[in-house]
Amino acid sequence: DWRTIVAADLPVMVGDSGSGGTKGAAPAPGAGDAAANKFLKADGTYQDPVGLGTRVKTHMSGGDQTVNDGNTDTILFQTDLFDVGAMHDTSSNTGRITFTTAGFYLYGFTLQLLNGSGDGYTITIRKNGTTTISTIYGDQFLFDGLDNRSSPQFSTLDVFSLNDYIEIRLLNTSGGNIDVEDGIMTNFWAQRVA
């Protein structure tokens, strides 16, 4: 007896949760899953490929940012090179990267600092506006004697929950103002890895 199989006749697969699953039709993907390059996992859910998921790189483009001696300021970034996952807003809270998907992330920055002296600064990565999660001291990246420039760089791996955010804070103790130089070499980035 031949008959046409209709969608209601074909059960949806049950993914493996430790003791195996059952065969059936793949569950329907959600809106945007194709654009996000998601794939179907054995547990029956769709997942971002590692290394292709949420990621952002933003840089300063609004002119140099001056941090006065004795001040601690959040570094601001106005232009996104890419932003997959809406992790950075270029008009509001431009110093933040917000984790719109929970997971493990590589993140970091490169700054171009001008007009300081010696090791007179401290950079912190602050999470959710209150908690310092990384500290970089100026003695690791001294201002050179040629053009009075320092180029601190930093990267690390950490785990973030949904809607956690991070920002770069610069404490200036150099005895004069420090300019954070405008341009693509002053950047802030994050990449989800798991």
Short mmCIF file of N, CA and C in Angstrom, two decimals:
data_model
loop_
_atom_site.label_atom_id
_atom_site.label_comp_id
_atom_site.label_asym_id
_atom_site.label_seq_id
_atom_site.Cartn_x
_atom_site.Cartn_y
_atom_site.Cartn_z
N ASP A 1 0.85 -1.17 0.00
CA ASP A 1 0.00 0.00 0.00
C ASP A 1 0.90 1.24 0.00
N TRP A 2 0.90 1.92 -1.10
CA TRP A 2 1.72 3.11 -1.24
C TRP A 2 0.93 4.34 -0.81
N ARG A 3 1.56 5.20 -0.03
CA ARG A 3 0.91 6.45 0.33
C ARG A 3 1.96 7.54 0.45
N THR A 4 1.54 8.76 0.38
CA THR A 4 2.44 9.91 0.49
C THR A 4 2.72 10.17 1.96
N ILE A 5 4.00 10.34 2.27
CA ILE A 5 4.37 10.67 3.65
C ILE A 5 4.19 12.17 3.83
N VAL A 6 3.44 12.53 4.81
CA VAL A 6 3.25 13.95 5.12
C VAL A 6 4.10 14.28 6.34
N ALA A 7 4.32 15.56 6.53
CA ALA A 7 5.20 15.99 7.62
C ALA A 7 4.75 15.43 8.97
N ALA A 8 3.45 15.32 9.19
CA ALA A 8 2.95 14.84 10.48
C ALA A 8 3.29 13.37 10.71
N ASP A 9 3.54 12.59 9.63
CA ASP A 9 3.88 11.18 9.77
C ASP A 9 5.33 10.95 10.16
N LEU A 10 6.20 11.92 9.93
CA LEU A 10 7.63 11.75 10.15
C LEU A 10 8.00 12.38 11.49
N PRO A 11 8.38 11.57 12.46
CA PRO A 11 8.71 12.14 13.76
C PRO A 11 10.02 12.94 13.70
N VAL A 12 10.13 13.90 14.57
CA VAL A 12 11.36 14.69 14.68
C VAL A 12 12.38 13.86 15.45
N MET A 13 13.63 13.92 15.02
CA MET A 13 14.69 13.19 15.71
C MET A 13 14.77 13.60 17.18
N VAL A 14 15.20 12.67 18.00
CA VAL A 14 15.50 12.96 19.40
C VAL A 14 17.00 12.85 19.54
N GLY A 15 17.63 13.94 19.95
CA GLY A 15 19.09 13.98 20.04
C GLY A 15 19.63 13.12 21.17
N ASP A 16 20.90 12.83 21.05
CA ASP A 16 21.61 12.03 22.05
C ASP A 16 21.85 12.86 23.30
N SER A 17 21.46 12.32 24.44
CA SER A 17 21.73 12.98 25.72
C SER A 17 22.55 12.06 26.62
N GLY A 18 23.22 11.10 26.02
CA GLY A 18 24.06 10.18 26.78
C GLY A 18 23.74 8.73 26.54
N SER A 19 22.51 8.42 26.17
CA SER A 19 22.13 7.02 25.94
C SER A 19 21.67 6.79 24.51
N GLY A 20 21.98 7.72 23.62
CA GLY A 20 21.57 7.59 22.22
C GLY A 20 20.29 8.36 21.95
N GLY A 21 20.00 8.56 20.68
CA GLY A 21 18.79 9.27 20.29
C GLY A 21 17.95 8.38 19.40
N THR A 22 16.97 8.98 18.72
CA THR A 22 16.15 8.24 17.77
C THR A 22 16.16 8.96 16.44
N LYS A 23 16.08 8.17 15.36
CA LYS A 23 16.10 8.76 14.04
C LYS A 23 14.79 9.48 13.77
N GLY A 24 14.86 10.40 12.81
CA GLY A 24 13.68 11.17 12.44
C GLY A 24 14.10 12.38 11.65
N ALA A 25 13.15 13.24 11.40
CA ALA A 25 13.42 14.47 10.66
C ALA A 25 14.25 15.42 11.51
N ALA A 26 15.11 16.16 10.85
CA ALA A 26 15.89 17.19 11.56
C ALA A 26 14.94 18.26 12.06
N PRO A 27 15.19 18.79 13.26
CA PRO A 27 14.34 19.89 13.74
C PRO A 27 14.52 21.12 12.84
N ALA A 28 13.49 21.93 12.75
CA ALA A 28 13.55 23.12 11.90
C ALA A 28 14.57 24.11 12.46
N PRO A 29 15.43 24.65 11.61
CA PRO A 29 16.37 25.67 12.09
C PRO A 29 15.65 26.96 12.42
N GLY A 30 16.23 27.74 13.30
CA GLY A 30 15.64 29.02 13.68
C GLY A 30 15.98 30.12 12.69
N ALA A 31 15.29 31.23 12.82
CA ALA A 31 15.56 32.38 11.96
C ALA A 31 17.01 32.83 12.15
N GLY A 32 17.72 33.00 11.06
CA GLY A 32 19.11 33.47 11.12
C GLY A 32 20.15 32.38 11.26
N ASP A 33 19.72 31.12 11.46
CA ASP A 33 20.69 30.04 11.63
C ASP A 33 21.58 29.86 10.40
N ALA A 34 21.01 29.97 9.21
CA ALA A 34 21.81 29.81 7.99
C ALA A 34 22.83 30.92 7.86
N ALA A 35 22.42 32.16 8.12
CA ALA A 35 23.34 33.29 8.03
C ALA A 35 24.46 33.17 9.06
N ALA A 36 24.18 32.53 10.18
CA ALA A 36 25.19 32.34 11.23
C ALA A 36 26.01 31.08 11.01
N ASN A 37 25.78 30.37 9.88
CA ASN A 37 26.52 29.15 9.55
C ASN A 37 26.38 28.06 10.61
N LYS A 38 25.22 27.97 11.27
CA LYS A 38 25.03 26.97 12.31
C LYS A 38 24.87 25.58 11.70
N PHE A 39 25.26 24.57 12.47
CA PHE A 39 25.12 23.19 12.04
C PHE A 39 24.33 22.40 13.08
N LEU A 40 23.76 21.26 12.67
CA LEU A 40 22.97 20.42 13.56
C LEU A 40 23.89 19.49 14.33
N LYS A 41 23.82 19.55 15.65
CA LYS A 41 24.64 18.68 16.51
C LYS A 41 23.89 17.39 16.80
N ALA A 42 24.61 16.40 17.31
CA ALA A 42 24.02 15.10 17.62
C ALA A 42 22.96 15.17 18.72
N ASP A 43 23.00 16.25 19.53
CA ASP A 43 21.97 16.38 20.58
C ASP A 43 20.68 17.01 20.04
N GLY A 44 20.64 17.32 18.73
CA GLY A 44 19.44 17.85 18.12
C GLY A 44 19.31 19.36 18.15
N THR A 45 20.39 20.06 18.53
CA THR A 45 20.37 21.52 18.56
C THR A 45 21.30 22.06 17.48
N TYR A 46 21.08 23.33 17.12
CA TYR A 46 21.93 23.99 16.14
C TYR A 46 23.00 24.80 16.88
N GLN A 47 24.21 24.79 16.34
CA GLN A 47 25.37 25.37 17.02
C GLN A 47 26.20 26.19 16.04
N ASP A 48 26.76 27.32 16.54
CA ASP A 48 27.74 28.07 15.76
C ASP A 48 29.00 27.22 15.61
N PRO A 49 29.61 27.21 14.44
CA PRO A 49 30.91 26.54 14.31
C PRO A 49 31.94 27.25 15.17
N VAL A 50 32.81 26.50 15.84
CA VAL A 50 33.86 27.11 16.65
C VAL A 50 34.73 27.93 15.71
N GLY A 51 35.02 29.15 16.14
CA GLY A 51 35.83 30.04 15.33
C GLY A 51 35.06 30.84 14.31
N LEU A 52 33.79 30.53 14.09
CA LEU A 52 32.99 31.29 13.14
C LEU A 52 31.80 31.95 13.80
N GLY A 53 31.73 31.88 15.12
CA GLY A 53 30.58 32.41 15.83
C GLY A 53 30.71 33.90 16.09
N THR A 54 30.17 34.35 17.20
CA THR A 54 30.16 35.76 17.53
C THR A 54 31.59 36.28 17.65
N ARG A 55 31.80 37.46 17.05
CA ARG A 55 33.12 38.07 17.07
C ARG A 55 32.99 39.55 16.75
N VAL A 56 33.95 40.32 17.23
CA VAL A 56 33.93 41.76 17.00
C VAL A 56 35.36 42.30 17.00
N LYS A 57 35.60 43.29 16.17
CA LYS A 57 36.83 44.08 16.24
C LYS A 57 36.44 45.51 15.95
N THR A 58 36.77 46.40 16.86
CA THR A 58 36.40 47.80 16.73
C THR A 58 37.64 48.65 16.93
N HIS A 59 37.65 49.84 16.34
CA HIS A 59 38.81 50.72 16.51
C HIS A 59 38.37 52.16 16.73
N MET A 60 39.35 52.96 17.17
CA MET A 60 39.08 54.36 17.45
C MET A 60 39.11 55.14 16.14
N SER A 61 38.10 56.01 15.94
CA SER A 61 38.07 56.79 14.71
C SER A 61 37.52 58.20 14.92
N GLY A 62 37.35 58.60 16.16
CA GLY A 62 36.76 59.91 16.44
C GLY A 62 37.76 60.97 16.83
N GLY A 63 39.05 60.76 16.51
CA GLY A 63 40.10 61.67 16.96
C GLY A 63 40.75 61.13 18.21
N ASP A 64 41.96 61.62 18.52
CA ASP A 64 42.67 61.17 19.71
C ASP A 64 41.81 61.39 20.95
N GLN A 65 41.94 60.49 21.92
CA GLN A 65 41.26 60.64 23.21
C GLN A 65 42.30 60.99 24.26
N THR A 66 42.16 62.12 24.92
CA THR A 66 43.11 62.56 25.93
C THR A 66 42.67 62.09 27.31
N VAL A 67 43.61 61.44 28.02
CA VAL A 67 43.38 61.06 29.41
C VAL A 67 44.28 61.95 30.26
N ASN A 68 43.67 62.85 31.01
CA ASN A 68 44.42 63.82 31.81
C ASN A 68 45.18 63.13 32.93
N ASP A 69 46.28 63.73 33.33
CA ASP A 69 47.09 63.20 34.43
C ASP A 69 46.22 63.05 35.67
N GLY A 70 46.30 61.89 36.32
CA GLY A 70 45.54 61.62 37.54
C GLY A 70 44.16 61.03 37.28
N ASN A 71 43.72 60.99 36.03
CA ASN A 71 42.38 60.47 35.71
C ASN A 71 42.43 59.00 35.30
N THR A 72 41.28 58.35 35.45
CA THR A 72 41.06 57.01 34.91
C THR A 72 39.87 57.11 33.97
N ASP A 73 40.08 56.84 32.69
CA ASP A 73 39.02 56.96 31.69
C ASP A 73 38.82 55.65 30.95
N THR A 74 37.57 55.41 30.51
CA THR A 74 37.26 54.29 29.63
C THR A 74 37.64 54.68 28.21
N ILE A 75 38.36 53.81 27.51
CA ILE A 75 38.76 54.08 26.14
C ILE A 75 37.57 53.81 25.22
N LEU A 76 37.32 54.74 24.29
CA LEU A 76 36.14 54.67 23.43
C LEU A 76 36.53 54.26 22.01
N PHE A 77 35.64 53.51 21.36
CA PHE A 77 35.88 52.99 20.01
C PHE A 77 34.64 53.28 19.16
N GLN A 78 34.86 53.89 17.98
CA GLN A 78 33.72 54.39 17.20
C GLN A 78 33.42 53.62 15.92
N THR A 79 34.32 52.79 15.43
CA THR A 79 34.12 52.13 14.13
C THR A 79 34.38 50.64 14.26
N ASP A 80 33.44 49.83 13.77
CA ASP A 80 33.62 48.37 13.79
C ASP A 80 34.22 47.91 12.46
N LEU A 81 35.27 47.12 12.55
CA LEU A 81 35.80 46.45 11.36
C LEU A 81 34.90 45.29 11.00
N PHE A 82 34.39 44.59 12.02
CA PHE A 82 33.34 43.58 11.87
C PHE A 82 32.68 43.40 13.22
N ASP A 83 31.43 42.98 13.20
CA ASP A 83 30.68 42.74 14.43
C ASP A 83 29.60 41.71 14.13
N VAL A 84 29.92 40.45 14.37
CA VAL A 84 28.97 39.35 14.17
C VAL A 84 28.41 39.00 15.53
N GLY A 85 27.14 39.33 15.75
CA GLY A 85 26.53 39.07 17.05
C GLY A 85 26.16 40.32 17.81
N ALA A 86 26.28 41.49 17.18
CA ALA A 86 25.90 42.76 17.82
C ALA A 86 26.56 42.94 19.18
N MET A 87 27.88 42.78 19.22
CA MET A 87 28.63 42.86 20.47
C MET A 87 29.10 44.27 20.81
N HIS A 88 29.08 45.19 19.84
CA HIS A 88 29.57 46.55 20.08
C HIS A 88 28.61 47.56 19.46
N ASP A 89 28.32 48.60 20.22
CA ASP A 89 27.45 49.68 19.75
C ASP A 89 28.34 50.89 19.44
N THR A 90 28.26 51.42 18.23
CA THR A 90 29.11 52.54 17.83
C THR A 90 28.54 53.90 18.22
N SER A 91 27.37 53.94 18.85
CA SER A 91 26.79 55.23 19.24
C SER A 91 26.52 55.36 20.74
N SER A 92 26.43 54.26 21.46
CA SER A 92 26.14 54.29 22.89
C SER A 92 27.07 53.31 23.61
N ASN A 93 27.65 53.73 24.73
CA ASN A 93 28.60 52.87 25.47
C ASN A 93 29.66 52.30 24.54
N THR A 94 30.31 53.18 23.78
CA THR A 94 31.24 52.74 22.74
C THR A 94 32.53 52.13 23.29
N GLY A 95 32.72 52.19 24.58
CA GLY A 95 33.89 51.55 25.18
C GLY A 95 33.66 50.10 25.56
N ARG A 96 32.44 49.59 25.33
CA ARG A 96 32.09 48.24 25.78
C ARG A 96 32.07 47.23 24.64
N ILE A 97 32.48 46.02 24.97
CA ILE A 97 32.14 44.83 24.19
C ILE A 97 31.21 44.02 25.07
N THR A 98 30.01 43.72 24.55
CA THR A 98 29.00 42.97 25.29
C THR A 98 28.87 41.58 24.71
N PHE A 99 28.88 40.58 25.57
CA PHE A 99 28.83 39.18 25.13
C PHE A 99 27.37 38.76 24.97
N THR A 100 26.92 38.73 23.72
CA THR A 100 25.52 38.43 23.40
C THR A 100 25.27 36.93 23.31
N THR A 101 26.32 36.15 23.41
CA THR A 101 26.22 34.70 23.50
C THR A 101 27.19 34.26 24.59
N ALA A 102 26.73 33.45 25.54
CA ALA A 102 27.61 32.96 26.60
C ALA A 102 28.64 32.01 26.01
N GLY A 103 29.83 31.97 26.59
CA GLY A 103 30.84 31.03 26.12
C GLY A 103 32.24 31.46 26.49
N PHE A 104 33.21 30.75 25.92
CA PHE A 104 34.62 31.06 26.10
C PHE A 104 35.05 31.99 24.97
N TYR A 105 35.79 33.04 25.31
CA TYR A 105 36.22 34.04 24.33
C TYR A 105 37.70 34.35 24.49
N LEU A 106 38.38 34.48 23.36
CA LEU A 106 39.64 35.19 23.32
C LEU A 106 39.29 36.66 23.18
N TYR A 107 40.00 37.52 23.90
CA TYR A 107 39.75 38.96 23.74
C TYR A 107 41.05 39.70 24.00
N GLY A 108 41.11 40.93 23.50
CA GLY A 108 42.31 41.70 23.71
C GLY A 108 42.24 43.08 23.09
N PHE A 109 43.39 43.76 23.11
CA PHE A 109 43.45 45.11 22.57
C PHE A 109 44.88 45.43 22.16
N THR A 110 45.00 46.47 21.34
CA THR A 110 46.25 47.16 21.06
C THR A 110 45.95 48.64 21.19
N LEU A 111 46.77 49.37 21.93
CA LEU A 111 46.60 50.81 22.06
C LEU A 111 47.86 51.51 21.58
N GLN A 112 47.69 52.69 21.01
CA GLN A 112 48.81 53.57 20.67
C GLN A 112 48.70 54.78 21.59
N LEU A 113 49.66 54.89 22.52
CA LEU A 113 49.64 55.97 23.50
C LEU A 113 50.75 56.96 23.17
N LEU A 114 50.44 58.27 23.27
CA LEU A 114 51.38 59.33 22.94
C LEU A 114 51.53 60.30 24.10
N ASN A 115 52.71 60.94 24.16
CA ASN A 115 52.98 62.09 25.04
C ASN A 115 53.12 61.74 26.51
N GLY A 116 53.20 60.48 26.85
CA GLY A 116 53.44 60.12 28.24
C GLY A 116 54.94 60.07 28.51
N SER A 117 55.29 59.60 29.69
CA SER A 117 56.71 59.45 30.02
C SER A 117 56.87 58.24 30.93
N GLY A 118 58.00 57.56 30.75
CA GLY A 118 58.34 56.42 31.61
C GLY A 118 57.27 55.35 31.58
N ASP A 119 56.85 54.92 32.77
CA ASP A 119 55.87 53.85 32.90
C ASP A 119 54.61 54.34 33.60
N GLY A 120 54.26 55.60 33.39
CA GLY A 120 53.22 56.26 34.16
C GLY A 120 51.79 55.96 33.76
N TYR A 121 51.44 54.69 33.62
CA TYR A 121 50.04 54.34 33.38
C TYR A 121 49.76 52.91 33.78
N THR A 122 48.48 52.64 34.03
CA THR A 122 48.00 51.29 34.30
C THR A 122 46.72 51.10 33.49
N ILE A 123 46.62 49.96 32.80
CA ILE A 123 45.44 49.64 32.01
C ILE A 123 44.74 48.46 32.69
N THR A 124 43.44 48.59 32.86
CA THR A 124 42.66 47.47 33.42
C THR A 124 41.55 47.10 32.44
N ILE A 125 41.20 45.80 32.45
CA ILE A 125 40.00 45.33 31.77
C ILE A 125 38.97 45.15 32.87
N ARG A 126 37.87 45.87 32.74
CA ARG A 126 36.82 45.84 33.76
C ARG A 126 35.60 45.11 33.21
N LYS A 127 35.06 44.21 34.03
CA LYS A 127 33.88 43.42 33.65
C LYS A 127 32.66 43.96 34.38
N ASN A 128 31.60 44.19 33.62
CA ASN A 128 30.29 44.61 34.14
C ASN A 128 30.36 45.87 35.00
N GLY A 129 31.33 46.73 34.69
CA GLY A 129 31.41 48.04 35.33
C GLY A 129 32.02 48.07 36.71
N THR A 130 32.37 46.90 37.27
CA THR A 130 32.87 46.90 38.65
C THR A 130 34.09 46.02 38.89
N THR A 131 34.22 44.91 38.21
CA THR A 131 35.23 43.91 38.55
C THR A 131 36.42 43.98 37.59
N THR A 132 37.62 44.20 38.14
CA THR A 132 38.83 44.18 37.32
C THR A 132 39.23 42.74 37.09
N ILE A 133 39.34 42.34 35.81
CA ILE A 133 39.68 40.96 35.50
C ILE A 133 41.09 40.82 34.91
N SER A 134 41.71 41.92 34.49
CA SER A 134 43.09 41.91 34.00
C SER A 134 43.71 43.27 34.24
N THR A 135 45.01 43.28 34.53
CA THR A 135 45.74 44.54 34.74
C THR A 135 47.05 44.49 33.97
N ILE A 136 47.34 45.59 33.26
CA ILE A 136 48.58 45.72 32.50
C ILE A 136 49.26 46.99 33.00
N TYR A 137 50.52 46.86 33.44
CA TYR A 137 51.24 48.00 33.99
C TYR A 137 52.14 48.61 32.94
N GLY A 138 52.30 49.94 33.03
CA GLY A 138 53.09 50.67 32.05
C GLY A 138 54.54 50.25 31.98
N ASP A 139 55.09 49.66 33.07
CA ASP A 139 56.50 49.25 33.01
C ASP A 139 56.73 48.10 32.04
N GLN A 140 55.65 47.47 31.56
CA GLN A 140 55.78 46.43 30.55
C GLN A 140 55.89 47.03 29.15
N PHE A 141 55.43 48.28 28.98
CA PHE A 141 55.41 48.95 27.68
C PHE A 141 55.81 50.41 27.89
N LEU A 142 57.12 50.67 28.10
CA LEU A 142 57.59 52.02 28.39
C LEU A 142 57.41 52.93 27.18
N PHE A 143 57.24 54.24 27.45
CA PHE A 143 57.27 55.23 26.38
C PHE A 143 58.70 55.30 25.87
N ASP A 144 58.86 55.24 24.54
CA ASP A 144 60.22 55.28 24.00
C ASP A 144 60.72 56.72 23.93
N GLY A 145 62.02 56.87 23.77
CA GLY A 145 62.62 58.19 23.75
C GLY A 145 62.63 58.84 22.38
N LEU A 146 62.22 58.13 21.35
CA LEU A 146 62.27 58.67 19.98
C LEU A 146 61.06 59.53 19.67
N ASP A 147 59.87 58.96 19.78
CA ASP A 147 58.66 59.73 19.45
C ASP A 147 57.66 59.73 20.60
N ASN A 148 58.14 59.39 21.80
CA ASN A 148 57.30 59.46 23.01
C ASN A 148 56.02 58.65 22.85
N ARG A 149 56.17 57.40 22.40
CA ARG A 149 55.04 56.52 22.10
C ARG A 149 55.18 55.22 22.89
N SER A 150 54.03 54.67 23.28
CA SER A 150 53.99 53.34 23.89
C SER A 150 52.86 52.57 23.19
N SER A 151 53.09 51.27 22.96
CA SER A 151 52.11 50.47 22.22
C SER A 151 51.76 49.20 23.01
N PRO A 152 51.02 49.34 24.11
CA PRO A 152 50.65 48.15 24.89
C PRO A 152 49.69 47.25 24.11
N GLN A 153 49.91 45.94 24.25
CA GLN A 153 49.05 44.93 23.63
C GLN A 153 48.74 43.88 24.67
N PHE A 154 47.57 43.27 24.53
CA PHE A 154 47.16 42.28 25.53
C PHE A 154 46.13 41.35 24.91
N SER A 155 46.18 40.07 25.26
CA SER A 155 45.11 39.13 24.90
C SER A 155 45.07 38.00 25.91
N THR A 156 43.90 37.42 26.11
CA THR A 156 43.72 36.31 27.04
C THR A 156 42.42 35.58 26.71
N LEU A 157 42.17 34.50 27.42
CA LEU A 157 40.97 33.68 27.27
C LEU A 157 40.18 33.73 28.57
N ASP A 158 38.86 33.88 28.46
CA ASP A 158 38.02 33.90 29.65
C ASP A 158 36.63 33.40 29.27
N VAL A 159 35.83 33.10 30.27
CA VAL A 159 34.45 32.67 30.03
C VAL A 159 33.51 33.80 30.45
N PHE A 160 32.47 34.04 29.63
CA PHE A 160 31.53 35.11 29.91
C PHE A 160 30.11 34.59 29.83
N SER A 161 29.24 35.14 30.67
CA SER A 161 27.82 34.83 30.66
C SER A 161 27.10 35.78 29.70
N LEU A 162 25.88 35.44 29.35
CA LEU A 162 25.07 36.28 28.49
C LEU A 162 24.96 37.69 29.08
N ASN A 163 25.25 38.69 28.25
CA ASN A 163 25.16 40.12 28.57
C ASN A 163 26.25 40.64 29.51
N ASP A 164 27.25 39.83 29.85
CA ASP A 164 28.45 40.38 30.48
C ASP A 164 29.07 41.37 29.50
N TYR A 165 29.78 42.36 30.02
CA TYR A 165 30.51 43.26 29.13
C TYR A 165 31.87 43.60 29.73
N ILE A 166 32.78 43.99 28.85
CA ILE A 166 34.11 44.40 29.27
C ILE A 166 34.44 45.75 28.66
N GLU A 167 35.34 46.47 29.32
CA GLU A 167 35.81 47.76 28.82
C GLU A 167 37.25 47.96 29.26
N ILE A 168 37.97 48.79 28.52
CA ILE A 168 39.37 49.10 28.81
C ILE A 168 39.40 50.42 29.57
N ARG A 169 40.11 50.42 30.72
CA ARG A 169 40.25 51.63 31.54
C ARG A 169 41.74 52.00 31.62
N LEU A 170 42.04 53.27 31.40
CA LEU A 170 43.42 53.76 31.45
C LEU A 170 43.58 54.73 32.61
N LEU A 171 44.44 54.39 33.57
CA LEU A 171 44.81 55.27 34.68
C LEU A 171 46.12 55.96 34.30
N ASN A 172 46.11 57.27 34.25
CA ASN A 172 47.28 58.05 33.87
C ASN A 172 47.96 58.60 35.11
N THR A 173 49.20 58.15 35.36
CA THR A 173 50.00 58.65 36.47
C THR A 173 51.35 59.16 35.95
N SER A 174 51.37 59.65 34.71
CA SER A 174 52.63 60.00 34.05
C SER A 174 53.13 61.40 34.37
N GLY A 175 52.30 62.23 34.99
CA GLY A 175 52.70 63.61 35.26
C GLY A 175 52.27 64.58 34.18
N GLY A 176 51.70 64.07 33.09
CA GLY A 176 51.18 64.90 32.01
C GLY A 176 50.04 64.15 31.33
N ASN A 177 49.42 64.78 30.36
CA ASN A 177 48.32 64.12 29.67
C ASN A 177 48.84 63.03 28.73
N ILE A 178 48.06 61.97 28.57
CA ILE A 178 48.36 60.91 27.60
C ILE A 178 47.26 60.94 26.55
N ASP A 179 47.68 60.91 25.29
CA ASP A 179 46.73 60.82 24.18
C ASP A 179 46.66 59.38 23.69
N VAL A 180 45.45 58.84 23.59
CA VAL A 180 45.22 57.55 22.95
C VAL A 180 45.00 57.86 21.48
N GLU A 181 45.90 57.38 20.63
CA GLU A 181 45.92 57.80 19.23
C GLU A 181 44.79 57.20 18.42
N ASP A 182 44.12 58.05 17.68
CA ASP A 182 43.06 57.67 16.76
C ASP A 182 43.63 56.78 15.65
N GLY A 183 42.84 55.78 15.22
CA GLY A 183 43.25 54.98 14.08
C GLY A 183 43.06 53.49 14.30
N ILE A 184 43.30 52.75 13.24
CA ILE A 184 43.05 51.31 13.25
C ILE A 184 43.99 50.56 14.19
N MET A 185 45.14 51.16 14.54
CA MET A 185 46.08 50.49 15.44
C MET A 185 45.64 50.56 16.90
N THR A 186 44.63 51.36 17.21
CA THR A 186 44.04 51.36 18.54
C THR A 186 42.74 50.58 18.42
N ASN A 187 42.75 49.32 18.87
CA ASN A 187 41.60 48.45 18.64
C ASN A 187 41.30 47.56 19.84
N PHE A 188 40.11 47.00 19.84
CA PHE A 188 39.57 46.18 20.92
C PHE A 188 38.79 45.07 20.24
N TRP A 189 38.99 43.82 20.65
CA TRP A 189 38.37 42.72 19.92
C TRP A 189 38.01 41.56 20.84
N ALA A 190 37.12 40.70 20.36
CA ALA A 190 36.75 39.46 21.07
C ALA A 190 36.30 38.43 20.03
N GLN A 191 36.59 37.17 20.31
CA GLN A 191 36.25 36.07 19.41
C GLN A 191 35.79 34.87 20.24
N ARG A 192 34.57 34.41 20.02
CA ARG A 192 34.09 33.23 20.73
C ARG A 192 34.80 31.99 20.19
N VAL A 193 35.27 31.14 21.10
CA VAL A 193 35.98 29.92 20.68
C VAL A 193 35.28 28.64 21.14
N ALA A 194 34.35 28.74 22.07
CA ALA A 194 33.61 27.55 22.51
C ALA A 194 32.39 27.98 23.32
#
